[in-house]
Short mmCIF file of N, CA, C and O in Angstrom, two decimals:
data_model
loop_
_atom_site.label_atom_id
_atom_site.label_comp_id
_atom_site.label_asym_id
_atom_site.label_seq_id
_atom_site.Cartn_x
_atom_site.Cartn_y
_atom_site.Cartn_z
N MET A 1 0.26 5.14 14.81
CA MET A 1 -0.01 5.14 13.36
C MET A 1 -0.16 3.66 12.92
O MET A 1 0.70 2.82 13.26
N ARG A 2 -1.18 3.42 12.19
CA ARG A 2 -1.43 2.05 11.72
C ARG A 2 -0.61 1.76 10.43
O ARG A 2 -0.33 2.65 9.68
N ASP A 3 -0.25 0.50 10.24
CA ASP A 3 0.51 0.07 9.10
C ASP A 3 -0.48 -0.45 8.04
O ASP A 3 -0.87 -1.63 8.06
N ILE A 4 -0.94 0.43 7.18
CA ILE A 4 -1.94 0.08 6.22
C ILE A 4 -1.48 -1.02 5.24
O ILE A 4 -2.24 -1.97 4.96
N ALA A 5 -0.26 -0.91 4.79
CA ALA A 5 0.26 -1.92 3.83
C ALA A 5 0.28 -3.33 4.49
O ALA A 5 -0.12 -4.28 3.81
N LYS A 6 0.68 -3.41 5.72
CA LYS A 6 0.70 -4.71 6.39
C LYS A 6 -0.68 -5.27 6.60
O LYS A 6 -0.95 -6.42 6.46
N GLU A 7 -1.64 -4.36 6.96
CA GLU A 7 -3.04 -4.73 7.15
C GLU A 7 -3.61 -5.37 5.86
O GLU A 7 -4.28 -6.40 5.87
N VAL A 8 -3.37 -4.68 4.74
CA VAL A 8 -3.91 -5.16 3.45
C VAL A 8 -3.22 -6.47 3.09
O VAL A 8 -3.89 -7.43 2.69
N TYR A 9 -1.91 -6.55 3.31
CA TYR A 9 -1.13 -7.75 2.97
C TYR A 9 -1.73 -8.99 3.71
O TYR A 9 -1.89 -10.04 3.11
N THR A 10 -2.00 -8.84 5.03
CA THR A 10 -2.45 -9.99 5.80
C THR A 10 -3.84 -10.47 5.34
O THR A 10 -4.15 -11.63 5.55
N LYS A 11 -4.63 -9.59 4.75
CA LYS A 11 -6.00 -9.97 4.34
C LYS A 11 -5.99 -10.58 2.94
O LYS A 11 -7.01 -11.17 2.52
N MET A 12 -4.90 -10.46 2.22
CA MET A 12 -4.84 -10.96 0.84
C MET A 12 -4.47 -12.41 0.75
O MET A 12 -3.81 -12.94 1.65
N LYS A 13 -4.87 -13.10 -0.32
CA LYS A 13 -4.43 -14.44 -0.66
C LYS A 13 -3.25 -14.34 -1.64
O LYS A 13 -3.12 -13.35 -2.33
N VAL A 14 -2.41 -15.37 -1.59
CA VAL A 14 -1.21 -15.38 -2.51
C VAL A 14 -1.69 -15.28 -3.96
O VAL A 14 -2.62 -15.94 -4.36
N GLY A 15 -1.06 -14.34 -4.69
CA GLY A 15 -1.42 -14.13 -6.11
C GLY A 15 -2.45 -13.09 -6.34
O GLY A 15 -2.64 -12.61 -7.47
N SER A 16 -3.14 -12.66 -5.29
CA SER A 16 -4.18 -11.61 -5.51
C SER A 16 -3.57 -10.24 -5.58
O SER A 16 -2.43 -10.02 -5.17
N VAL A 17 -4.36 -9.29 -6.09
CA VAL A 17 -3.92 -7.95 -6.31
C VAL A 17 -4.89 -7.04 -5.57
O VAL A 17 -6.08 -7.33 -5.54
N ALA A 18 -4.38 -5.97 -5.00
CA ALA A 18 -5.22 -5.01 -4.26
C ALA A 18 -4.70 -3.60 -4.36
O ALA A 18 -3.50 -3.39 -4.54
N TRP A 19 -5.62 -2.67 -4.21
CA TRP A 19 -5.25 -1.26 -4.12
C TRP A 19 -5.18 -0.89 -2.66
O TRP A 19 -6.11 -1.23 -1.89
N ILE A 20 -4.18 -0.18 -2.26
CA ILE A 20 -4.08 0.38 -0.86
C ILE A 20 -4.41 1.86 -0.99
O ILE A 20 -3.80 2.59 -1.79
N ARG A 21 -5.40 2.29 -0.24
CA ARG A 21 -5.84 3.71 -0.24
C ARG A 21 -6.07 4.16 1.16
O ARG A 21 -6.43 3.35 2.01
N PRO A 22 -5.93 5.46 1.43
CA PRO A 22 -6.23 5.95 2.75
C PRO A 22 -7.71 5.87 3.03
O PRO A 22 -8.56 6.07 2.15
N VAL A 23 -8.11 5.54 4.31
CA VAL A 23 -9.50 5.39 4.70
C VAL A 23 -9.77 6.48 5.75
O VAL A 23 -9.28 6.40 6.87
N ALA A 24 -10.57 7.46 5.37
CA ALA A 24 -10.87 8.59 6.26
C ALA A 24 -11.53 8.12 7.53
O ALA A 24 -11.28 8.70 8.63
N ALA A 25 -12.39 7.13 7.45
CA ALA A 25 -13.13 6.66 8.62
C ALA A 25 -12.16 6.05 9.66
O ALA A 25 -12.52 5.99 10.85
N LYS A 26 -11.01 5.66 9.24
CA LYS A 26 -10.00 5.09 10.16
C LYS A 26 -8.97 6.13 10.56
O LYS A 26 -7.92 5.79 11.13
N GLY A 27 -9.19 7.36 10.15
CA GLY A 27 -8.27 8.44 10.52
C GLY A 27 -7.12 8.64 9.60
O GLY A 27 -6.18 9.41 9.92
N ASP A 28 -7.13 8.06 8.45
CA ASP A 28 -6.04 8.19 7.50
C ASP A 28 -6.18 9.57 6.78
O ASP A 28 -7.28 10.00 6.41
N THR A 29 -5.06 10.21 6.54
CA THR A 29 -5.01 11.40 5.68
C THR A 29 -3.96 11.17 4.57
O THR A 29 -3.21 10.23 4.67
N LEU A 30 -3.97 11.99 3.54
CA LEU A 30 -2.96 11.82 2.50
C LEU A 30 -1.57 12.01 3.05
O LEU A 30 -0.63 11.25 2.65
N ASP A 31 -1.40 12.91 4.01
CA ASP A 31 -0.07 13.08 4.60
C ASP A 31 0.38 11.88 5.35
O ASP A 31 1.51 11.44 5.19
N SER A 32 -0.53 11.30 6.17
CA SER A 32 -0.13 10.13 6.92
C SER A 32 0.00 8.86 6.03
O SER A 32 0.74 7.91 6.37
N PHE A 33 -0.69 8.88 4.87
CA PHE A 33 -0.63 7.75 3.99
C PHE A 33 0.69 7.59 3.27
O PHE A 33 1.02 6.52 2.77
N GLN A 34 1.49 8.63 3.23
CA GLN A 34 2.80 8.60 2.54
C GLN A 34 3.69 7.53 3.17
O GLN A 34 4.50 6.90 2.51
N SER A 35 3.54 7.25 4.50
CA SER A 35 4.35 6.24 5.16
C SER A 35 3.95 4.85 4.68
O SER A 35 4.75 3.89 4.84
N ALA A 36 2.75 4.67 4.15
CA ALA A 36 2.34 3.35 3.62
C ALA A 36 3.19 2.92 2.47
O ALA A 36 3.46 1.70 2.32
N HIS A 37 3.69 3.86 1.68
CA HIS A 37 4.57 3.51 0.59
C HIS A 37 5.92 2.94 1.10
O HIS A 37 6.43 1.99 0.58
N ASP A 38 6.43 3.59 2.15
CA ASP A 38 7.66 3.11 2.77
C ASP A 38 7.47 1.71 3.32
O ASP A 38 8.35 0.82 3.20
N SER A 39 6.34 1.47 3.95
CA SER A 39 6.02 0.14 4.54
C SER A 39 5.89 -0.89 3.40
O SER A 39 6.39 -2.02 3.52
N ALA A 40 5.25 -0.50 2.31
CA ALA A 40 5.09 -1.40 1.17
C ALA A 40 6.46 -1.74 0.55
O ALA A 40 6.67 -2.90 0.14
N LYS A 41 7.35 -0.77 0.50
CA LYS A 41 8.70 -1.00 -0.05
C LYS A 41 9.43 -2.06 0.82
O LYS A 41 10.16 -2.91 0.28
N VAL A 42 9.25 -1.94 2.11
CA VAL A 42 9.91 -2.97 3.01
C VAL A 42 9.36 -4.37 2.72
O VAL A 42 10.10 -5.32 2.63
N LEU A 43 8.02 -4.47 2.57
CA LEU A 43 7.42 -5.75 2.26
C LEU A 43 7.90 -6.28 0.91
O LEU A 43 8.10 -7.47 0.71
N GLU A 44 8.10 -5.35 -0.06
CA GLU A 44 8.61 -5.73 -1.39
C GLU A 44 10.07 -6.27 -1.27
O GLU A 44 10.44 -7.26 -1.90
N GLU A 45 10.92 -5.56 -0.47
CA GLU A 45 12.28 -5.99 -0.28
C GLU A 45 12.37 -7.34 0.35
O GLU A 45 13.28 -8.13 0.08
N GLU A 46 11.39 -7.69 1.21
CA GLU A 46 11.34 -9.02 1.87
C GLU A 46 10.81 -10.09 0.94
O GLU A 46 10.76 -11.27 1.30
N GLY A 47 10.34 -9.69 -0.26
CA GLY A 47 9.85 -10.67 -1.22
C GLY A 47 8.41 -11.10 -1.00
O GLY A 47 7.95 -12.10 -1.54
N LEU A 48 7.69 -10.39 -0.18
CA LEU A 48 6.30 -10.71 0.17
C LEU A 48 5.31 -10.14 -0.84
O LEU A 48 4.26 -10.78 -1.03
N ILE A 49 5.60 -8.97 -1.40
CA ILE A 49 4.65 -8.32 -2.34
C ILE A 49 5.42 -7.77 -3.52
O ILE A 49 6.68 -7.65 -3.47
N ASP A 50 4.67 -7.42 -4.56
CA ASP A 50 5.23 -6.64 -5.69
C ASP A 50 4.44 -5.41 -5.80
O ASP A 50 3.19 -5.43 -5.84
N ILE A 51 5.08 -4.23 -5.76
CA ILE A 51 4.38 -3.01 -5.96
C ILE A 51 4.22 -2.80 -7.47
O ILE A 51 5.19 -2.61 -8.22
N GLU A 52 2.96 -2.89 -7.95
CA GLU A 52 2.70 -2.81 -9.37
C GLU A 52 2.57 -1.37 -9.82
O GLU A 52 2.94 -1.06 -10.97
N LYS A 53 1.96 -0.52 -9.02
CA LYS A 53 1.75 0.89 -9.45
C LYS A 53 1.64 1.78 -8.24
O LYS A 53 1.03 1.40 -7.24
N VAL A 54 2.17 2.97 -8.34
CA VAL A 54 2.01 4.02 -7.35
C VAL A 54 1.32 5.19 -8.03
O VAL A 54 1.89 5.76 -8.97
N GLN A 55 0.12 5.50 -7.56
CA GLN A 55 -0.65 6.59 -8.18
C GLN A 55 -0.45 7.86 -7.35
O GLN A 55 -0.62 7.87 -6.12
N ARG A 56 -0.10 8.93 -8.04
CA ARG A 56 0.17 10.20 -7.38
C ARG A 56 -0.77 11.28 -7.85
O ARG A 56 -1.24 11.27 -8.98
N GLN A 57 -1.02 12.23 -6.97
CA GLN A 57 -1.81 13.41 -7.33
C GLN A 57 -0.90 14.38 -8.07
O GLN A 57 0.31 14.20 -8.11
N ALA A 58 -1.49 15.47 -8.55
CA ALA A 58 -0.71 16.46 -9.25
C ALA A 58 0.39 17.10 -8.35
O ALA A 58 1.43 17.51 -8.86
N ASP A 59 0.12 17.18 -7.07
CA ASP A 59 1.11 17.76 -6.12
C ASP A 59 2.20 16.79 -5.68
O ASP A 59 3.06 17.14 -4.92
N GLY A 60 2.14 15.53 -6.20
CA GLY A 60 3.18 14.57 -5.89
C GLY A 60 2.83 13.65 -4.78
O GLY A 60 3.57 12.68 -4.51
N LEU A 61 1.75 13.87 -4.02
CA LEU A 61 1.42 13.03 -2.90
C LEU A 61 0.81 11.71 -3.43
O LEU A 61 0.05 11.67 -4.40
N ILE A 62 1.22 10.62 -2.78
CA ILE A 62 0.70 9.33 -3.17
C ILE A 62 -0.74 9.15 -2.65
O ILE A 62 -0.94 9.35 -1.45
N ASP A 63 -1.65 8.76 -3.50
CA ASP A 63 -3.05 8.56 -3.05
C ASP A 63 -3.53 7.12 -3.22
O ASP A 63 -4.60 6.77 -2.78
N ALA A 64 -2.73 6.26 -3.87
CA ALA A 64 -3.04 4.83 -3.99
C ALA A 64 -1.85 4.04 -4.40
O ALA A 64 -0.98 4.53 -5.13
N ILE A 65 -1.80 2.80 -3.90
CA ILE A 65 -0.70 1.87 -4.24
C ILE A 65 -1.32 0.54 -4.63
O ILE A 65 -2.15 -0.01 -3.89
N ARG A 66 -0.91 0.01 -5.78
CA ARG A 66 -1.44 -1.30 -6.21
C ARG A 66 -0.36 -2.34 -5.91
O ARG A 66 0.79 -2.20 -6.37
N ILE A 67 -0.73 -3.37 -5.16
CA ILE A 67 0.26 -4.43 -4.83
C ILE A 67 -0.31 -5.80 -5.21
O ILE A 67 -1.45 -5.99 -5.34
N GLN A 68 0.66 -6.75 -5.33
CA GLN A 68 0.33 -8.13 -5.55
C GLN A 68 1.05 -8.95 -4.51
O GLN A 68 2.24 -8.79 -4.29
N ARG A 69 0.32 -9.85 -3.79
CA ARG A 69 0.94 -10.65 -2.78
C ARG A 69 1.64 -11.83 -3.48
O ARG A 69 1.07 -12.56 -4.31
N LEU A 70 2.92 -12.04 -3.15
CA LEU A 70 3.74 -13.09 -3.71
C LEU A 70 3.90 -14.28 -2.77
O LEU A 70 4.05 -15.41 -3.28
N ALA A 71 3.89 -14.02 -1.51
CA ALA A 71 4.10 -15.15 -0.57
C ALA A 71 3.16 -14.94 0.67
O ALA A 71 2.63 -13.92 0.90
#
């Protein structure tokens, strides 16, 4: 399983903001994308990013995460 949050983080510049979303072409599904939120929380605890918004569907599944790179 790929670490989507880490991939997006490494491509960002300090201070920039990005949305993390599942990419079907890379094999991501909404179910597998739920782990991206856990990964993003770890990056936030390390002080590398700030999770600005978590967008959920009506059924509660996360379908997008907005982050800002801090370091």
